Structure formats: structure tokens, C-alpha cells
Amino acid sequence: MARNSNDANGATRREYVLSGGSLVLAGLVAGCSGTSSDRSTETATQTDAQTESSDGDAYSVSMAPAGEVTFDAVPETWVPYGGDFADMGVALGQADGMVGIGQSGEYHTGVYDELPGVSVDFERIAANDLVEADMSRELFYELDSDVHVIDTGMLRNWFDWSDDDIAEIRENVGPFFGNMIFRRSDEWHDYRYYTLYQAFEKMAAMFQERARFEAFETLHDEFLAELQSQLPPADERPSVFLTYEGTDEPETFSPYRLNDDGTSKKQWNDLGVSDALAGTGVENLSTENRGELDYENLLTIDPDVLLIRGHEEKSATEFRETVLGSLREHPVGGKLTAVENGRVYRGGPLRQGPIQNLFLTERAAKQLYPETFGRVTDDAELFDRQRVADIVTGAI
């Protein structure tokens, strides 16, 4: 089905058999680098010389760190690591071929409920959760996927896979094709990053779904242009603190810098907010850094808007009743401007694909500029759901 240009013998999987006033910084974390063969193909300073090429029915697509991967036919089965690439596949009409996922808990599928005719079999996919299986190579063999949309750097740095482990699965099962795009602060990621739509275009090339990609790109650009045309002047936009804290009664806050161009912050950067941490020296959350701020630190920063990640399964109302409610009752937290004004919201998932991004951008516009776009709890729709559904289902 596919072969990697870095494989010396060009073998495919079918030819093998199963065989307190100052910042409180806490250093922890979880999280990669490419093999010599990965890096020889593309490095952080290189660009893709060739996105897609073809030779008869076969075609090649290049993406760091895997390099150029040649496909003899369009992959029928595939496994993404996160919800970002999973959502890209759904957008391209490939939901039925998704046989597993790296982390099902980070794949939020509720948005599909608002798109007529669009769905995924989440239970089937979640039953083959690679992380829950400790990234077992046996599960890779069992799934027998045509392609693994997983950054091999993540496998090395987060799961201690060796180069031999990666080569084994690539040669005996199927190639790797993917890039960790949700943040840009990990030192091990010393090869090229991609924007959301650059990565989406790569997925479209792999699945030979150029028309669907272009339809999404047009819809996205039109939607964003309409929102941006209504934004207030830069000096009237709110300062924002984006953090992760998955409990209903937070005590410390892990910081995310909005100046990191990772795809998890796309909606905030597209809507022109200012980073409340600008000039503070606080670093972005990453594999190498897990800084935490206490309430006193947060009160010193005192952002206009507080965005808290880790609550995507809650509705806006549930979030306000639990997390915002606990902040209001906290002796220091209750003094925060964002808390006093009720401007504490869900911060969105770490990983988002093109469909999810449309919904999250709509939600962010309401969170940041309610006087222009309406409140989060309003039913007003800022983009055409039916048009999205028609693209996914192939109706247009």
C-alpha cells in the first residue's frame, strides 16, 4: 500500500508476516526528535521541495519528519495520534477508515452532532487507544493500518521507542506520516512545523482529496475574513491568559503563551487577542517546562479574559457553574478582573482539526467580543453548518 523513501529495500507491509509574588515553576512533563533518516529528508530550515508527485498509479507525499512516502493506492485504513489529524480525516470523508487513535480522550467529536449526515464511530475507534495500550507494537500489528498519522519524534521522546521499533512497524505494517503541530515549544521538535491548513493539505494529498480540501480552505478563509472585518481596534481588544487546569477547583495554573504559533492557539491568534503574559518572562508549557502560577501570580497579571483548558466535555453552563463558581468563592481568585466580570471560559482542546476549528473560532469570537458576535450561550451561528456537512459528505 505504501512505502517510505527511507526504506532501503522499498518493502511494503504486505511482504512481511506478523512476527507567592514570584512564579512557582515546577519542572515535569511528557513529551521528541527525528531519526537520522527523518532528518536527512527534512530539517527545521528546509521546506518541502515536492508536496506530491506521481508515477503511474503510485504517488508520493512529503512531510517532516517522515520524509517522502510513496503510496501505491489511497490508504483505506489509518490511525491518527490525536484529534487534530483525526478531524482532518473526517473532513476529507475518511471517517470509516479510521481504525484507532493515539489518545481518544483528546478527540472531541461533539461538533459532528451539528453537521447533518456527519458522524464517527467513536466507540470503535476508542476501543483501539494506543496510549491506553502503552503504545504496544502488538496493537499496531493487530490494527494492520495502511498508514500511521503519528509523528515519530513523539514516539521517541514520549514513549521511548527506538529507531529499530519505528523501522519495524514502518516496514512490517505501514509507514508513518504526521507532525506534532499543536505547539511549537518542545526542544526535541527540531524539524519543520506546519500550520493547520498546511498539515490539512498534506492529509488531502495522502487521501487524494484535493477538492474537499480546497472547499474547506475557501470556507475557512471567507469565515475568518468576515470575523476579522468586525474586530475592534487592537488597543481595545482584551488581554488573555490561556491555561490548563483540569479540576473544577483549580489551585495552580499552567501557562500557555499565545505567541506560540501552534495550532492549538489558532483561534486566539486569528482573533487578534493580546497575550496577558507578554513581557513577564513566563515560558510556554512544553515537554521541558511545566511552569505553574498560583493565585497571587495570576492576580499580579490580572488578565481581562481567563481561558481554562481541560473542560471540553462540559457545556458552557456547566463550566460556569463549576469552575467559574469555585473561582468566585476563592479568597484571591474572586478578586481577578476576569472572575468579577464573568469572563472565564473553556479554553478549547489541545488538538483541533479544520472542522473543530470552525466551531472553536465561532466560540472564541463570542467569548472575546460578545458585544459584536453575541454570547457563548447564544444559539446564533456564525458559519454555515450545512455547507460544512455538504463538503464532508461529498454533496458539493
mmCIF file with all atom_site columns, C-alpha atoms in Angstrom, residues 320 341-342 345 363 366-367 369-371 373-380:
data_model
loop_
_atom_site.group_PDB
_atom_site.id
_atom_site.type_symbol
_atom_site.label_atom_id
_atom_site.label_alt_id
_atom_site.label_comp_id
_atom_site.label_asym_id
_atom_site.label_entity_id
_atom_site.label_seq_id
_atom_site.pdbx_PDB_ins_code
_atom_site.Cartn_x
_atom_site.Cartn_y
_atom_site.Cartn_z
_atom_site.occupancy
_atom_site.B_iso_or_equiv
_atom_site.pdbx_formal_charge
_atom_site.auth_seq_id
_atom_site.auth_comp_id
_atom_site.auth_asym_id
_atom_site.auth_atom_id
_atom_site.pdbx_PDB_model_num
ATOM 1  C CA . ARG A 1 320 ? -19.704 28.419 34.696 1.00 0.00 ? 320 ARG A CA 1
ATOM 2  C CA . ASN A 1 341 ? -16.737 40.234 35.144 1.00 0.00 ? 341 ASN A CA 1
ATOM 3  C CA . GLY A 1 342 ? -17.640 36.610 34.488 1.00 0.00 ? 342 GLY A CA 1
ATOM 4  C CA . TYR A 1 345 ? -14.315 30.395 29.675 1.00 0.00 ? 345 TYR A CA 1
ATOM 5  C CA . ARG A 1 363 ? -16.974 30.152 20.197 1.00 0.00 ? 363 ARG A CA 1
ATOM 6  C CA . LYS A 1 366 ? -18.309 35.126 21.251 1.00 0.00 ? 366 LYS A CA 1
ATOM 7  C CA . GLN A 1 367 ? -16.049 34.720 24.291 1.00 0.00 ? 367 GLN A CA 1
ATOM 8  C CA . TYR A 1 369 ? -16.213 40.028 21.635 1.00 0.00 ? 369 TYR A CA 1
ATOM 9  C CA . PRO A 1 370 ? -19.745 39.295 22.909 1.00 0.00 ? 370 PRO A CA 1
ATOM 10 C CA . GLU A 1 371 ? -20.926 42.806 22.081 1.00 0.00 ? 371 GLU A CA 1
ATOM 11 C CA . PHE A 1 373 ? -20.844 38.384 17.942 1.00 0.00 ? 373 PHE A CA 1
ATOM 12 C CA . GLY A 1 374 ? -23.220 37.500 20.775 1.00 0.00 ? 374 GLY A CA 1
ATOM 13 C CA . ARG A 1 375 ? -22.629 35.480 23.920 1.00 0.00 ? 375 ARG A CA 1
ATOM 14 C CA . VAL A 1 376 ? -21.331 31.920 24.111 1.00 0.00 ? 376 VAL A CA 1
ATOM 15 C CA . THR A 1 377 ? -24.689 30.664 25.334 1.00 0.00 ? 377 THR A CA 1
ATOM 16 C CA . ASP A 1 378 ? -26.495 32.238 22.358 1.00 0.00 ? 378 ASP A CA 1
ATOM 17 C CA . ASP A 1 379 ? -27.700 29.982 19.555 1.00 0.00 ? 379 ASP A CA 1
ATOM 18 C CA . ALA A 1 380 ? -26.569 32.364 16.812 1.00 0.00 ? 380 ALA A CA 1
#
